[in-house]
Short mmCIF file of C-alpha atoms and ligand atoms in Angstrom, two decimals:
data_model
loop_
_atom_site.label_atom_id
_atom_site.label_comp_id
_atom_site.label_asym_id
_atom_site.label_seq_id
_atom_site.Cartn_x
_atom_site.Cartn_y
_atom_site.Cartn_z
CA GLU C 1 -29.98 4.41 -15.53
CA ALA C 2 -30.20 6.20 -12.08
CA VAL C 3 -28.86 3.02 -10.40
CA VAL C 4 -25.90 2.77 -12.82
CA ASN C 5 -25.04 6.42 -12.24
CA ARG C 6 -25.40 5.92 -8.50
CA ILE C 7 -22.87 3.12 -8.65
CA ALA C 8 -20.54 5.19 -10.81
CA ALA C 9 -20.99 8.07 -8.28
CA GLY C 10 -20.17 5.86 -5.42
CA GLU C 11 -16.87 4.95 -7.00
CA ILE C 12 -15.92 8.52 -7.27
CA ILE C 13 -17.17 9.72 -3.86
CA HIS C 14 -16.40 7.28 -1.14
CA ARG C 15 -16.86 9.59 1.81
CA PRO C 16 -17.77 13.19 2.56
CA ALA C 17 -14.11 14.36 2.43
CA ASN C 18 -13.87 13.24 -1.21
CA ALA C 19 -16.94 15.24 -2.11
CA LEU C 20 -15.57 18.35 -0.26
CA LYS C 21 -12.23 18.09 -2.08
CA GLU C 22 -13.99 18.19 -5.44
CA LEU C 23 -16.08 21.17 -4.21
CA ILE C 24 -13.00 23.05 -3.00
CA GLU C 25 -11.22 22.50 -6.23
CA ASN C 26 -14.24 23.92 -8.13
CA SER C 27 -14.25 26.98 -5.91
CA LEU C 28 -10.55 27.48 -6.47
CA ASP C 29 -11.05 26.99 -10.19
CA ALA C 30 -13.71 29.78 -10.04
CA GLY C 31 -11.07 32.18 -8.71
CA SER C 32 -12.39 32.45 -5.16
CA THR C 33 -10.47 34.20 -2.42
CA SER C 34 -12.89 33.06 0.35
CA ILE C 35 -13.96 29.56 0.92
CA GLN C 36 -16.23 28.66 3.80
CA VAL C 37 -17.17 25.17 4.76
CA SER C 38 -19.97 24.24 7.06
CA ILE C 39 -20.49 20.65 8.31
CA LYS C 40 -23.21 18.74 10.07
CA ASP C 41 -22.62 15.16 11.31
CA GLY C 42 -19.22 14.75 9.69
CA GLY C 43 -20.67 15.88 6.44
CA LEU C 44 -23.19 13.07 6.26
CA LYS C 45 -26.10 15.30 7.11
CA LEU C 46 -24.77 18.52 5.54
CA LEU C 47 -21.74 19.44 3.54
CA GLN C 48 -21.82 23.12 2.52
CA ILE C 49 -19.36 25.23 0.85
CA GLN C 50 -19.74 29.00 0.13
CA ASP C 51 -17.24 30.83 -2.12
CA ASN C 52 -16.78 34.18 -3.72
CA GLY C 53 -15.81 33.03 -7.13
CA HIS C 54 -17.07 33.98 -10.51
CA GLY C 55 -20.34 31.97 -10.11
CA ILE C 56 -22.43 29.88 -12.46
CA ARG C 57 -24.50 31.55 -15.24
CA VAL C 58 -28.21 30.90 -14.82
CA GLY C 59 -28.25 29.31 -18.29
CA ASP C 60 -25.64 26.61 -17.13
CA LEU C 61 -27.55 25.78 -13.90
CA ALA C 62 -29.78 23.27 -15.69
CA ILE C 63 -26.87 21.18 -16.96
CA VAL C 64 -24.14 21.68 -14.37
CA CYS C 65 -24.97 18.46 -12.52
CA GLU C 66 -25.12 16.34 -15.75
CA ARG C 67 -22.29 13.92 -16.27
CA PHE C 68 -19.31 15.18 -18.28
CA THR C 69 -20.57 18.74 -18.13
CA THR C 70 -17.52 20.92 -17.64
CA SER C 71 -16.68 24.44 -18.56
CA LYS C 72 -12.97 23.61 -18.27
CA LEU C 73 -12.01 22.03 -21.52
CA ARG C 74 -12.89 23.25 -24.86
CA THR C 75 -11.12 21.17 -27.39
CA PHE C 76 -9.98 17.48 -27.38
CA ASP C 77 -6.38 18.80 -27.25
CA ASP C 78 -7.04 20.41 -23.91
CA LEU C 79 -7.52 16.97 -22.40
CA SER C 80 -3.81 16.42 -22.39
CA THR C 81 -2.83 19.91 -21.38
CA MET C 82 -5.40 20.68 -18.67
CA SER C 83 -3.87 22.82 -15.99
CA THR C 84 -6.93 23.39 -13.86
CA TYR C 85 -7.78 20.69 -11.33
CA GLY C 86 -10.99 19.34 -12.56
CA PHE C 87 -11.04 17.75 -15.89
CA ARG C 88 -14.03 15.56 -16.44
CA GLY C 89 -17.09 17.18 -15.34
CA GLU C 90 -18.07 14.29 -13.15
CA ALA C 91 -17.81 15.60 -9.59
CA LEU C 92 -21.05 17.62 -9.29
CA ALA C 93 -22.96 14.96 -11.23
CA SER C 94 -21.71 12.27 -8.82
CA VAL C 95 -22.57 14.20 -5.67
CA SER C 96 -26.10 14.84 -7.13
CA HIS C 97 -26.64 11.10 -7.48
CA ILE C 98 -25.88 10.32 -3.86
CA ALA C 99 -27.08 13.45 -2.02
CA HIS C 100 -29.74 16.20 -2.12
CA VAL C 101 -27.79 19.10 -3.79
CA THR C 102 -28.75 22.68 -3.79
CA ILE C 103 -26.78 25.31 -5.60
CA THR C 104 -27.22 29.11 -5.03
CA THR C 105 -25.01 31.25 -7.27
CA LYS C 106 -24.57 34.76 -8.59
CA THR C 107 -22.33 35.99 -11.29
CA LYS C 108 -21.22 39.64 -10.94
CA ASP C 109 -23.06 40.75 -13.93
CA SER C 110 -26.41 39.28 -12.80
CA ASN C 111 -28.84 41.38 -10.75
CA CYS C 112 -29.81 38.55 -8.45
CA ALA C 113 -28.72 35.13 -7.45
CA TYR C 114 -30.33 31.91 -8.63
CA LYS C 115 -31.09 28.77 -6.73
CA ALA C 116 -31.70 25.27 -7.93
CA SER C 117 -31.99 21.85 -6.21
CA TYR C 118 -30.94 18.64 -7.93
CA SER C 119 -31.73 14.95 -7.86
CA ASP C 120 -29.83 12.40 -10.02
CA GLY C 121 -28.24 15.14 -12.08
CA ALA C 122 -31.34 17.15 -12.94
CA ILE C 123 -33.07 20.22 -11.41
CA ILE C 124 -36.08 19.28 -9.40
CA PRO C 125 -39.13 21.60 -9.20
CA SER C 126 -39.25 23.76 -6.08
CA LYS C 127 -42.95 22.83 -5.70
CA PRO C 128 -44.63 19.58 -6.78
CA GLY C 129 -45.89 20.11 -10.32
CA GLY C 130 -43.92 23.31 -10.70
CA ALA C 131 -41.29 24.05 -13.37
CA ALA C 132 -37.83 22.48 -12.96
CA GLU C 133 -35.93 25.66 -13.43
CA PRO C 134 -33.59 27.91 -11.25
CA LYS C 135 -35.47 30.41 -9.05
CA PRO C 136 -34.21 33.97 -8.69
CA CYS C 137 -33.29 34.88 -5.09
CA ALA C 138 -31.08 37.26 -3.06
CA GLY C 139 -27.45 36.38 -2.76
CA ASN C 140 -23.81 37.48 -2.92
CA ASN C 141 -21.45 37.04 -5.90
CA GLY C 142 -20.21 33.58 -5.76
CA THR C 143 -21.52 30.05 -5.27
CA GLN C 144 -22.94 28.13 -2.38
CA ILE C 145 -23.32 24.37 -2.77
CA SER C 146 -25.12 22.18 -0.18
CA ALA C 147 -25.00 18.46 -0.27
CA GLU C 148 -27.49 16.94 2.29
CA ASP C 149 -28.03 13.36 3.44
CA LEU C 150 -24.99 11.97 1.75
CA PHE C 151 -25.46 8.37 0.60
CA TYR C 152 -29.15 8.49 1.60
CA ASN C 153 -29.79 6.12 -1.32
CA VAL C 154 -26.74 3.96 -0.91
CA PRO C 155 -27.48 2.16 2.36
CA THR C 156 -24.28 0.00 2.39
CA ARG C 157 -22.08 2.99 2.09
CA ARG C 158 -24.06 5.03 4.56
CA LYS C 159 -23.73 2.16 7.07
CA ALA C 160 -19.96 1.93 6.59
CA LEU C 161 -19.61 5.54 7.60
CA LYS C 162 -20.76 5.30 11.14
CA ASN C 163 -18.22 7.64 12.82
CA ALA C 164 -19.10 11.27 12.24
CA THR C 165 -15.99 12.43 14.20
CA GLU C 166 -13.68 10.50 11.88
CA GLU C 167 -15.37 11.84 8.75
CA TYR C 168 -15.11 15.37 10.23
CA ASN C 169 -11.39 14.95 10.86
CA ARG C 170 -10.92 13.82 7.37
CA ILE C 171 -12.80 16.90 6.08
CA LEU C 172 -10.61 19.14 8.33
CA ASP C 173 -7.55 17.51 6.87
CA VAL C 174 -8.67 18.28 3.35
CA VAL C 175 -9.38 21.91 4.34
CA ASN C 176 -6.07 22.28 6.10
CA ARG C 177 -4.07 21.00 3.12
CA TYR C 178 -5.77 23.31 0.69
CA ALA C 179 -5.61 26.26 3.13
CA ILE C 180 -1.85 25.76 3.37
CA HIS C 181 -1.32 25.44 -0.26
CA ASN C 182 -3.45 28.46 -1.26
CA GLU C 183 -1.82 31.62 0.00
CA GLY C 184 -4.18 34.52 -0.65
CA VAL C 185 -7.44 32.52 -0.13
CA SER C 186 -9.19 32.61 3.25
CA PHE C 187 -10.58 29.23 4.34
CA THR C 188 -12.90 28.46 7.21
CA CYS C 189 -14.31 25.19 8.41
CA ARG C 190 -16.85 24.88 11.07
CA LYS C 191 -19.44 22.59 12.50
CA VAL C 192 -22.97 24.03 12.06
CA GLY C 193 -23.97 25.48 15.43
CA SER C 194 -20.38 26.13 16.67
CA ASN C 195 -19.45 29.80 16.79
CA THR C 196 -15.66 29.29 16.41
CA PRO C 197 -14.42 27.72 13.25
CA ASP C 198 -11.90 24.85 13.62
CA VAL C 199 -9.76 26.38 10.83
CA HIS C 200 -9.66 30.02 9.89
CA THR C 201 -6.97 31.32 7.59
CA THR C 202 -6.81 34.87 6.13
CA THR C 203 -5.99 36.17 2.68
CA SER C 204 -2.94 37.97 3.99
CA ALA C 205 -1.34 34.91 5.73
CA THR C 206 1.72 33.37 4.27
CA VAL C 207 2.22 29.60 3.75
CA VAL C 208 4.30 29.50 6.94
CA ASP C 209 1.61 31.51 8.89
CA ASN C 210 -0.92 28.94 7.80
CA ILE C 211 1.26 26.02 8.76
CA ARG C 212 1.76 27.70 12.24
CA HIS C 213 -1.98 28.29 12.58
CA ILE C 214 -2.84 24.67 11.66
CA TYR C 215 0.15 22.57 12.84
CA GLY C 216 1.59 24.81 15.53
CA SER C 217 4.70 26.82 16.05
CA ALA C 218 6.86 23.82 16.98
CA VAL C 219 6.74 22.73 13.37
CA ALA C 220 6.56 26.19 11.84
CA ASN C 221 9.75 27.28 13.58
CA GLU C 222 11.74 24.40 12.20
CA LEU C 223 11.06 24.60 8.60
CA LEU C 224 13.46 25.01 5.62
CA SER C 225 12.20 26.44 2.42
CA LEU C 226 12.71 24.52 -0.74
CA GLU C 227 12.56 25.93 -4.18
CA LYS C 228 14.14 24.46 -7.28
CA SER C 229 13.48 24.21 -11.00
CA TYR C 230 14.59 21.47 -13.39
CA PRO C 231 13.89 22.57 -17.01
CA VAL C 232 14.74 19.12 -18.40
CA TYR C 233 11.48 17.38 -17.22
CA PRO C 234 10.29 20.12 -16.65
CA LEU C 235 9.80 20.06 -12.91
CA LYS C 236 9.33 22.77 -10.36
CA ILE C 237 9.63 21.95 -6.72
CA LYS C 238 8.44 24.32 -3.95
CA GLY C 239 7.80 23.60 -0.37
CA TRP C 240 8.61 23.78 3.31
CA ILE C 241 10.26 20.86 4.97
CA SER C 242 11.27 20.10 8.62
CA ASN C 243 15.04 20.46 9.21
CA ALA C 244 17.49 17.69 10.21
CA ASN C 245 17.12 18.50 14.00
CA TYR C 246 13.43 18.18 14.27
CA SER C 247 11.08 15.36 13.96
CA VAL C 248 7.51 14.32 14.60
CA LYS C 249 5.90 11.02 15.76
CA LYS C 250 3.92 10.53 12.61
CA PHE C 251 5.15 11.30 9.04
CA VAL C 252 3.20 14.31 7.78
CA MET C 253 3.36 14.86 4.05
CA LEU C 254 1.19 17.35 2.23
CA LEU C 255 1.84 16.70 -1.43
CA PHE C 256 0.44 18.74 -4.29
CA ILE C 257 0.98 17.95 -8.05
CA ASN C 258 -0.20 20.79 -10.24
CA HIS C 259 -2.14 22.23 -7.27
CA ARG C 260 -4.18 19.02 -6.70
CA SER C 261 -3.67 17.32 -3.27
CA VAL C 262 -2.51 13.81 -4.04
CA GLU C 263 -0.88 10.75 -2.50
CA SER C 264 2.20 9.09 -3.82
CA PRO C 265 3.43 6.15 -1.75
CA ALA C 266 6.61 6.09 -3.77
CA ILE C 267 7.46 9.77 -3.03
CA ARG C 268 6.59 9.24 0.58
CA LYS C 269 8.91 6.21 0.90
CA ALA C 270 11.78 7.98 -0.83
CA ILE C 271 11.56 11.12 1.33
CA GLU C 272 11.30 9.09 4.44
CA ALA C 273 14.50 7.29 3.44
CA VAL C 274 16.42 10.70 2.98
CA TYR C 275 15.48 11.65 6.57
CA THR C 276 16.51 8.40 8.23
CA THR C 277 20.15 9.37 8.03
CA TYR C 278 19.29 12.47 10.06
CA LEU C 279 16.48 11.67 12.43
CA PRO C 280 16.32 9.45 15.56
CA LYS C 281 14.85 6.00 15.06
CA ASN C 282 11.10 5.92 14.90
CA THR C 283 10.69 9.60 14.29
CA HIS C 284 9.58 11.28 11.06
CA PRO C 285 9.83 14.45 9.06
CA TRP C 286 7.12 17.02 8.35
CA VAL C 287 7.01 17.86 4.64
CA TYR C 288 4.91 20.15 2.43
CA LEU C 289 5.77 19.83 -1.28
CA SER C 290 4.29 21.42 -4.29
CA LEU C 291 5.34 19.99 -7.59
CA GLU C 292 4.50 21.46 -10.90
CA MET C 293 5.09 19.43 -13.99
CA ASP C 294 3.91 19.43 -17.55
CA PRO C 295 0.28 18.13 -17.28
CA ARG C 296 0.97 15.90 -20.17
CA ASN C 297 3.44 13.92 -17.98
CA VAL C 298 0.95 13.39 -15.18
CA ASP C 299 -1.20 10.37 -15.63
CA VAL C 300 -4.56 11.79 -16.58
CA ASN C 301 -6.10 8.34 -16.77
CA VAL C 302 -6.35 7.99 -13.00
CA HIS C 303 -9.78 8.84 -11.82
CA PRO C 304 -10.35 12.50 -11.02
CA THR C 305 -10.79 11.85 -7.28
CA LYS C 306 -8.16 9.05 -7.04
CA ARG C 307 -5.44 10.70 -5.08
CA GLU C 308 -2.75 8.33 -5.97
CA VAL C 309 -0.92 9.76 -8.99
CA HIS C 310 1.72 8.50 -11.40
CA PHE C 311 3.87 10.47 -13.76
CA MET C 312 6.46 10.19 -16.49
CA ASN C 313 10.07 9.48 -15.47
CA GLU C 314 8.73 8.75 -12.07
CA GLU C 315 11.92 7.17 -10.60
CA GLU C 316 14.13 9.85 -12.03
CA VAL C 317 11.91 12.74 -10.86
CA ILE C 318 11.70 11.21 -7.28
CA ALA C 319 15.47 10.82 -7.18
CA THR C 320 15.73 14.48 -8.16
CA ILE C 321 13.26 15.55 -5.49
CA CYS C 322 15.24 13.54 -2.90
CA GLU C 323 18.48 15.14 -4.01
CA ALA C 324 16.95 18.54 -3.58
CA ILE C 325 15.84 17.71 -0.04
CA GLN C 326 19.15 16.05 0.80
CA ASP C 327 21.09 19.17 -0.41
CA ARG C 328 18.79 21.54 1.67
CA LEU C 329 19.13 19.36 4.83
CA GLY C 330 22.89 19.22 4.30
CA ASP C 331 23.30 22.97 3.60
CA ALA C 332 21.36 23.82 6.70
CA ASN C 333 23.45 21.57 8.87
CA VAL C 334 26.69 23.45 8.17
P1 ADP B 1 -15.18 19.95 -13.60
O1 ADP B 1 -14.65 20.68 -12.41
O2 ADP B 1 -14.41 18.81 -14.01
O3 ADP B 1 -15.42 20.89 -14.72
P2 ADP B 1 -17.45 19.47 -11.93
O4 ADP B 1 -18.51 18.39 -11.99
O5 ADP B 1 -16.56 19.53 -10.70
O6 ADP B 1 -16.62 19.28 -13.26
O7 ADP B 1 -18.15 20.92 -12.14
C1 ADP B 1 -18.98 21.07 -13.30
C2 ADP B 1 -18.98 22.52 -13.71
O8 ADP B 1 -19.71 23.32 -12.75
C3 ADP B 1 -17.58 23.23 -13.76
O9 ADP B 1 -16.93 23.04 -14.97
C4 ADP B 1 -17.97 24.70 -13.56
O10 ADP B 1 -18.25 25.29 -14.79
C5 ADP B 1 -19.18 24.64 -12.70
N1 ADP B 1 -18.91 24.86 -11.30
C6 ADP B 1 -18.90 23.90 -10.30
N2 ADP B 1 -18.67 24.56 -9.10
C7 ADP B 1 -18.46 25.83 -9.30
C8 ADP B 1 -18.13 26.95 -8.47
N3 ADP B 1 -17.98 26.81 -7.14
N4 ADP B 1 -18.16 28.21 -9.08
C9 ADP B 1 -18.26 28.33 -10.39
N5 ADP B 1 -18.51 27.30 -11.22
C10 ADP B 1 -18.65 26.08 -10.70
MG1 MG B 2 -14.47 19.84 -10.54
#
């Protein structure tokens, strides 16, 4: 059974950045305003996240890494109307099958924190022969999750991930996206041993402040705000997009659907096409888009960590998004 679970886990978690995305979404679900990420060897040696969210009750620690354990859906009906990011309770379980996971957590009504280490979904005793239960310890409100030696038991996967720098860059990209999207939440990301974090946003920074911090003033100074609602679908578009006089060498698109960072090649292609009328050949726009739609219209059958989404009325919705962008670019030109 452990092997089957390991294979399933490997399908969810391909690389450190996938694992981190799941952990960040859990921290956000827990209402955190501070999320600190520490990384060793591109996350392969250590992937650690510390948040100040509501924590995990000690009674839940024993099952939190079991498959399909989630505190986020209560009735079958919820499955189709989920508005939080996670929806299947598979992420922590998956990570615990391919890494050594340790959770330290404290809820605000508990006198102390509790710590537990996991292997293949279950708590392991802190001493050989000891009890497999959480141990009380000191700690702040919130949760710290460490995943060590990612893919230690999946040698083919481990071998495929040779380049720690590349993995670290993917991790930074995930942190950057969530930092920009989550005004009011402070994010840091650092390599263990380095004094200065590579990203550091504050709770008081605006979205544009965060874009400036991460992508630089050149981009931040050339942005148009976008905000439109279409009750028919329903669809809410919010974002910041580069204007018609500014372009970058590589198309940057930060896309969120219902606050989940996703990829949509179809949206990408359509937006690129809108800008080609404005931009010089071989240059591209910079686009941050947050779409909110009825969760029932978003394909919930795609795997929780699969970033490529599909949704109802896709062509029509994409045409609507493009029209909104087109209008904004046109307006700003006059
Ligand atoms: P899901 O997010 O789909 O519920 P996960 O496997 O990602 O499933 O997490 C399992 C459960 O563990 C969550 O439902 C939540 O109750 C708890 N949990 C995980 N991470 C945190 C966190 N950082 N703070 C509080 N609770 C957490
Ligand atoms: Mg989750």
